[in-house]
């Protein structure tokens, strides 16, 4: 007997990805109504539904309220610009489409879609389901397990890439759960997560591969031979642990 499948979508991440995929050649209706985000969102969603034929489907939205991450770090997502004017009506249309298709929507004040998706797939795992999270954001790789995969949209509206454990390890060079440690070091400009100043991907990767986590890196800080790297790590220790906290999804229920 096959395991049941669960698909969940980070709505705003997918909508923005679709919108900017057509930024140079925006799509419109015959009346001039913008439809780039709508088209891309629908195409990606329907493609996954067609290919995976899920038993359960849900859409996750960010809440408008600030989260604990904003309280912990005032600059969190501070550089993000307002939603493009022509995208506002498209989000409304996307919500109408979701409602028309009768797809359950997850949204909770004070939580991001990341937290909702993370909570949902972990719950699905406990119930023996195979899960697919549709999102272009790399921080979601922390959720990948033998039962949970990330579906990453490509440049074309009908192009997708599915990340399982092996794919994450092949592309990034470390285990899925170590993504938050990697981001703790290099930061994440899309969310204004600071990371450790001066530590980029080339410096971070061998550290993660050797020590596994930032906790272990600092536990063995005296073993790091490169004086420059060691100095940067010591100076950026506070930001490293803060960044890991900001990058990690927060479960909305207590595990038993």
CSV table of C-alpha atoms in Angstrom, one decimal:
chain,number,residue,atom,x,y,z
A,1,UNK,CA,0.0,0.0,0.0
A,2,UNK,CA,1.4,3.4,-1.1
A,3,UNK,CA,1.8,6.2,1.4
A,4,UNK,CA,-0.6,9.1,1.0
A,5,UNK,CA,0.8,12.3,-0.4
A,6,UNK,CA,0.5,15.8,0.9
A,7,UNK,CA,1.4,19.0,-1.1
A,8,UNK,CA,1.7,22.4,0.5
A,9,UNK,CA,2.6,25.7,-1.1
A,10,UNK,CA,4.3,28.8,0.2
A,11,UNK,CA,1.9,31.1,-1.6
A,12,UNK,CA,3.7,34.5,-1.5
A,13,UNK,CA,7.1,33.0,-2.3
A,14,UNK,CA,5.7,31.2,-5.4
A,15,UNK,CA,3.7,34.3,-6.5
A,16,UNK,CA,6.8,36.5,-6.3
A,17,UNK,CA,8.9,34.0,-8.2
A,18,UNK,CA,6.2,33.8,-10.9
A,19,UNK,CA,5.9,37.6,-11.0
A,20,UNK,CA,9.6,38.3,-11.5
A,21,UNK,CA,9.9,35.4,-14.0
A,22,UNK,CA,7.9,37.5,-16.4
A,23,UNK,CA,9.2,40.9,-15.3
A,24,UNK,CA,10.7,41.7,-18.8
A,25,UNK,CA,7.6,40.5,-20.7
A,26,UNK,CA,4.6,40.9,-18.3
A,27,UNK,CA,1.5,38.9,-19.1
A,28,UNK,CA,-1.9,40.7,-19.3
A,29,UNK,CA,-5.4,39.9,-20.4
A,30,UNK,CA,-6.9,41.5,-23.5
A,31,UNK,CA,-8.2,44.3,-21.2
A,32,UNK,CA,-4.7,45.0,-19.8
A,33,UNK,CA,-5.1,43.3,-16.4
A,34,UNK,CA,-1.7,41.9,-15.2
A,35,UNK,CA,-1.6,38.1,-14.9
A,36,UNK,CA,2.1,37.1,-14.7
A,37,UNK,CA,1.9,36.0,-11.0
A,38,UNK,CA,-1.4,34.3,-11.5
A,39,UNK,CA,-0.3,32.4,-14.6
A,40,UNK,CA,3.0,31.3,-13.0
A,41,UNK,CA,1.4,30.3,-9.7
A,42,UNK,CA,-1.4,28.3,-11.4
A,43,UNK,CA,1.0,26.6,-13.8
A,44,UNK,CA,3.4,25.5,-11.1
A,45,UNK,CA,0.6,24.3,-8.8
A,46,UNK,CA,-1.2,22.4,-11.5
A,47,UNK,CA,2.0,20.8,-12.7
A,48,UNK,CA,2.8,19.4,-9.3
A,49,UNK,CA,-0.8,18.2,-8.8
A,50,UNK,CA,-0.7,16.5,-12.1
A,51,UNK,CA,2.7,14.8,-11.5
A,52,UNK,CA,2.3,13.9,-7.8
A,53,UNK,CA,-1.5,13.4,-7.6
A,54,UNK,CA,-1.6,14.3,-3.9
A,55,UNK,CA,-4.3,13.1,-1.5
A,56,UNK,CA,-4.1,16.3,0.4
A,57,UNK,CA,-3.3,19.9,-0.7
A,58,UNK,CA,-2.9,23.1,1.2
A,59,UNK,CA,-1.7,26.7,0.7
A,60,UNK,CA,0.2,28.7,3.3
A,61,UNK,CA,0.3,32.5,3.5
A,62,UNK,CA,2.4,34.8,5.6
A,63,UNK,CA,0.4,36.8,8.2
A,64,UNK,CA,0.5,40.6,8.0
A,65,UNK,CA,1.5,40.8,11.7
A,66,UNK,CA,5.1,40.9,12.7
A,67,UNK,CA,6.6,37.7,14.1
A,68,UNK,CA,9.0,36.9,17.0
A,69,UNK,CA,11.8,37.2,14.4
A,70,UNK,CA,11.1,41.0,14.1
A,71,UNK,CA,11.2,41.2,17.9
A,72,UNK,CA,14.5,39.4,18.1
A,73,UNK,CA,16.1,41.3,15.3
A,74,UNK,CA,14.8,44.8,14.3
A,75,UNK,CA,16.4,44.6,10.8
A,76,UNK,CA,14.7,41.4,9.9
A,77,UNK,CA,13.3,41.8,6.4
A,78,UNK,CA,13.8,45.5,6.8
A,79,UNK,CA,15.1,46.1,3.2
A,80,UNK,CA,12.1,44.5,1.6
A,81,UNK,CA,10.2,46.9,-0.7
A,82,UNK,CA,6.5,47.3,-0.8
A,83,UNK,CA,4.6,44.9,-3.1
A,84,UNK,CA,4.7,46.1,-6.7
A,85,UNK,CA,1.4,47.9,-7.5
A,86,UNK,CA,0.5,45.7,-10.4
A,87,UNK,CA,1.0,42.6,-8.2
A,88,UNK,CA,-1.6,43.6,-5.6
A,89,UNK,CA,-4.7,42.7,-7.7
A,90,UNK,CA,-3.0,39.5,-8.8
A,91,UNK,CA,-2.7,38.3,-5.2
A,92,UNK,CA,-6.4,39.0,-4.9
A,93,UNK,CA,-7.0,36.9,-8.0
A,94,UNK,CA,-4.8,34.1,-6.7
A,95,UNK,CA,-6.8,34.0,-3.4
A,96,UNK,CA,-10.0,33.9,-5.4
A,97,UNK,CA,-8.6,31.0,-7.4
A,98,UNK,CA,-7.6,29.1,-4.3
A,99,UNK,CA,-11.1,29.7,-2.8
A,100,UNK,CA,-12.8,28.5,-6.0
A,101,UNK,CA,-10.7,25.3,-6.0
A,102,UNK,CA,-11.7,24.8,-2.4
A,103,UNK,CA,-8.0,24.4,-1.3
A,104,UNK,CA,-7.5,24.7,2.5
A,105,UNK,CA,-5.5,27.9,3.5
A,106,UNK,CA,-3.1,28.0,6.4
A,107,UNK,CA,-2.5,31.4,8.0
A,108,UNK,CA,-1.8,32.4,11.6
A,109,UNK,CA,-1.0,35.8,13.1
A,110,UNK,CA,2.6,36.1,14.2
A,111,UNK,CA,3.9,33.2,12.1
A,112,UNK,CA,5.4,33.0,8.6
A,113,UNK,CA,4.5,30.6,5.9
A,114,UNK,CA,7.8,28.8,6.6
A,115,UNK,CA,6.6,27.9,10.1
A,116,UNK,CA,3.2,26.8,8.8
A,117,UNK,CA,4.7,24.6,6.1
A,118,UNK,CA,7.3,23.2,8.5
A,119,UNK,CA,4.7,22.3,11.1
A,120,UNK,CA,2.4,20.7,8.4
A,121,UNK,CA,5.0,18.5,6.8
A,122,UNK,CA,6.4,17.3,10.1
A,123,UNK,CA,2.8,16.4,11.2
A,124,UNK,CA,2.3,14.6,7.9
A,125,UNK,CA,5.5,12.7,8.4
A,126,UNK,CA,4.3,11.5,11.8
A,127,UNK,CA,1.2,10.2,10.0
A,128,UNK,CA,3.2,8.3,7.5
A,129,UNK,CA,2.6,10.6,4.5
A,130,UNK,CA,5.0,11.7,1.8
A,131,UNK,CA,5.1,15.5,1.6
A,132,UNK,CA,6.0,18.0,-1.1
A,133,UNK,CA,6.5,21.7,-0.2
A,134,UNK,CA,6.4,24.1,-3.2
A,135,UNK,CA,8.7,27.1,-2.7
A,136,UNK,CA,11.7,28.8,-4.4
A,137,UNK,CA,13.3,29.6,-1.0
A,138,UNK,CA,16.5,27.6,-0.1
A,139,UNK,CA,15.9,27.9,3.7
A,140,UNK,CA,13.2,25.3,3.3
A,141,UNK,CA,15.9,22.7,2.5
A,142,UNK,CA,16.1,22.2,6.3
A,143,UNK,CA,12.8,20.4,6.1
A,144,UNK,CA,13.9,17.7,3.6
A,145,UNK,CA,13.9,14.1,4.9
A,146,UNK,CA,13.2,10.7,3.5
A,147,UNK,CA,9.5,11.6,3.5
A,148,UNK,CA,9.6,15.3,2.7
A,149,UNK,CA,10.8,16.9,-0.5
A,150,UNK,CA,11.1,20.5,-1.7
A,151,UNK,CA,9.7,21.4,-5.1
A,152,UNK,CA,11.6,24.4,-6.4
A,153,UNK,CA,10.2,26.4,-9.3
A,154,UNK,CA,12.5,27.0,-12.2
A,155,UNK,CA,12.8,30.0,-14.5
A,156,UNK,CA,10.1,28.8,-16.8
A,157,UNK,CA,6.6,28.6,-15.5
A,158,UNK,CA,6.4,24.8,-16.2
A,159,UNK,CA,9.9,24.0,-14.9
A,160,UNK,CA,10.4,22.5,-11.5
A,161,UNK,CA,13.2,20.8,-9.6
A,162,UNK,CA,12.5,18.3,-6.8
A,163,UNK,CA,15.0,18.1,-3.9
A,164,UNK,CA,15.3,15.0,-1.8
A,165,UNK,CA,18.0,14.2,0.7
A,166,UNK,CA,20.5,13.2,-2.0
A,167,UNK,CA,19.8,16.2,-4.2
A,168,UNK,CA,20.4,18.6,-1.3
A,169,UNK,CA,23.6,16.9,-0.4
A,170,UNK,CA,24.8,16.9,-4.0
A,171,UNK,CA,23.9,20.6,-4.7
A,172,UNK,CA,24.9,22.1,-1.3
A,173,UNK,CA,27.5,19.7,0.0
A,174,UNK,CA,25.8,19.1,3.4
A,175,UNK,CA,22.8,17.4,5.0
A,176,UNK,CA,19.4,19.2,4.7
A,177,UNK,CA,19.1,19.9,8.5
A,178,UNK,CA,22.5,21.8,8.2
A,179,UNK,CA,21.0,24.5,6.0
A,180,UNK,CA,20.2,26.6,9.0
A,181,UNK,CA,23.8,26.3,10.2
A,182,UNK,CA,25.0,27.3,6.8
A,183,UNK,CA,22.7,30.3,6.7
A,184,UNK,CA,23.8,31.2,10.2
A,185,UNK,CA,27.3,31.7,8.8
A,186,UNK,CA,26.7,33.2,5.4
A,187,UNK,CA,23.4,35.0,6.2
A,188,UNK,CA,20.4,35.4,3.9
A,189,UNK,CA,20.1,38.7,2.1
A,190,UNK,CA,16.5,38.0,1.1
A,191,UNK,CA,15.4,38.1,4.7
A,192,UNK,CA,18.2,40.4,6.0
A,193,UNK,CA,19.6,37.7,8.2
A,194,UNK,CA,23.1,39.0,9.0
A,195,UNK,CA,25.2,35.8,9.4
A,196,UNK,CA,28.9,36.2,10.3
A,197,UNK,CA,30.5,39.2,8.6
A,198,UNK,CA,33.2,38.2,6.2
A,199,UNK,CA,32.2,34.5,6.1
A,200,UNK,CA,30.9,33.5,2.6
A,201,UNK,CA,30.0,30.2,1.0
A,202,UNK,CA,33.6,29.2,0.3
A,203,UNK,CA,34.6,29.6,4.0
A,204,UNK,CA,31.3,28.3,5.4
A,205,UNK,CA,31.1,25.0,3.5
A,206,UNK,CA,34.2,23.3,4.8
A,207,UNK,CA,33.3,24.4,8.4
A,208,UNK,CA,29.9,22.9,8.1
A,209,UNK,CA,31.3,19.7,6.5
A,210,UNK,CA,33.9,19.3,9.2
A,211,UNK,CA,32.0,20.4,12.3
A,212,UNK,CA,28.4,19.9,11.4
A,213,UNK,CA,26.8,22.8,13.2
A,214,UNK,CA,27.6,26.2,14.5
A,215,UNK,CA,27.5,24.9,18.1
A,216,UNK,CA,30.2,22.4,17.2
A,217,UNK,CA,32.2,25.0,15.3
A,218,UNK,CA,32.4,27.2,18.4
A,219,UNK,CA,33.0,24.2,20.6
A,220,UNK,CA,36.2,23.5,18.5
A,221,UNK,CA,37.0,27.2,17.7
A,222,UNK,CA,40.6,26.7,18.9
A,223,UNK,CA,41.1,24.0,16.3
A,224,UNK,CA,40.5,26.4,13.4
A,225,UNK,CA,43.9,27.1,11.8
A,226,UNK,CA,43.1,30.1,9.6
A,227,UNK,CA,43.6,33.1,11.9
A,228,UNK,CA,41.3,35.3,9.7
A,229,UNK,CA,38.4,32.9,9.7
A,230,UNK,CA,38.8,32.3,13.5
A,231,UNK,CA,38.8,36.0,14.2
A,232,UNK,CA,35.7,36.6,12.1
A,233,UNK,CA,33.9,33.7,13.8
A,234,UNK,CA,34.7,35.0,17.3
A,235,UNK,CA,33.7,38.5,16.4
A,236,UNK,CA,30.5,37.3,14.8
A,237,UNK,CA,29.5,34.7,17.4
A,238,UNK,CA,26.4,36.5,18.6
A,239,UNK,CA,25.2,37.1,15.1
A,240,UNK,CA,25.8,33.5,14.1
A,241,UNK,CA,23.5,32.1,16.8
A,242,UNK,CA,20.9,34.9,16.2
A,243,UNK,CA,21.0,34.1,12.5
A,244,UNK,CA,20.4,30.4,13.1
A,245,UNK,CA,17.4,31.2,15.3
A,246,UNK,CA,16.0,33.5,12.6
A,247,UNK,CA,16.5,30.9,9.8
A,248,UNK,CA,15.0,27.9,11.7
A,249,UNK,CA,11.3,27.2,11.3
A,250,UNK,CA,9.2,27.3,14.4
A,251,UNK,CA,6.7,24.4,15.1
A,252,UNK,CA,3.2,25.5,16.0
A,253,UNK,CA,2.6,22.6,18.2
A,254,UNK,CA,4.5,20.8,20.9
A,255,UNK,CA,5.9,17.4,20.0
A,256,UNK,CA,4.8,14.6,22.2
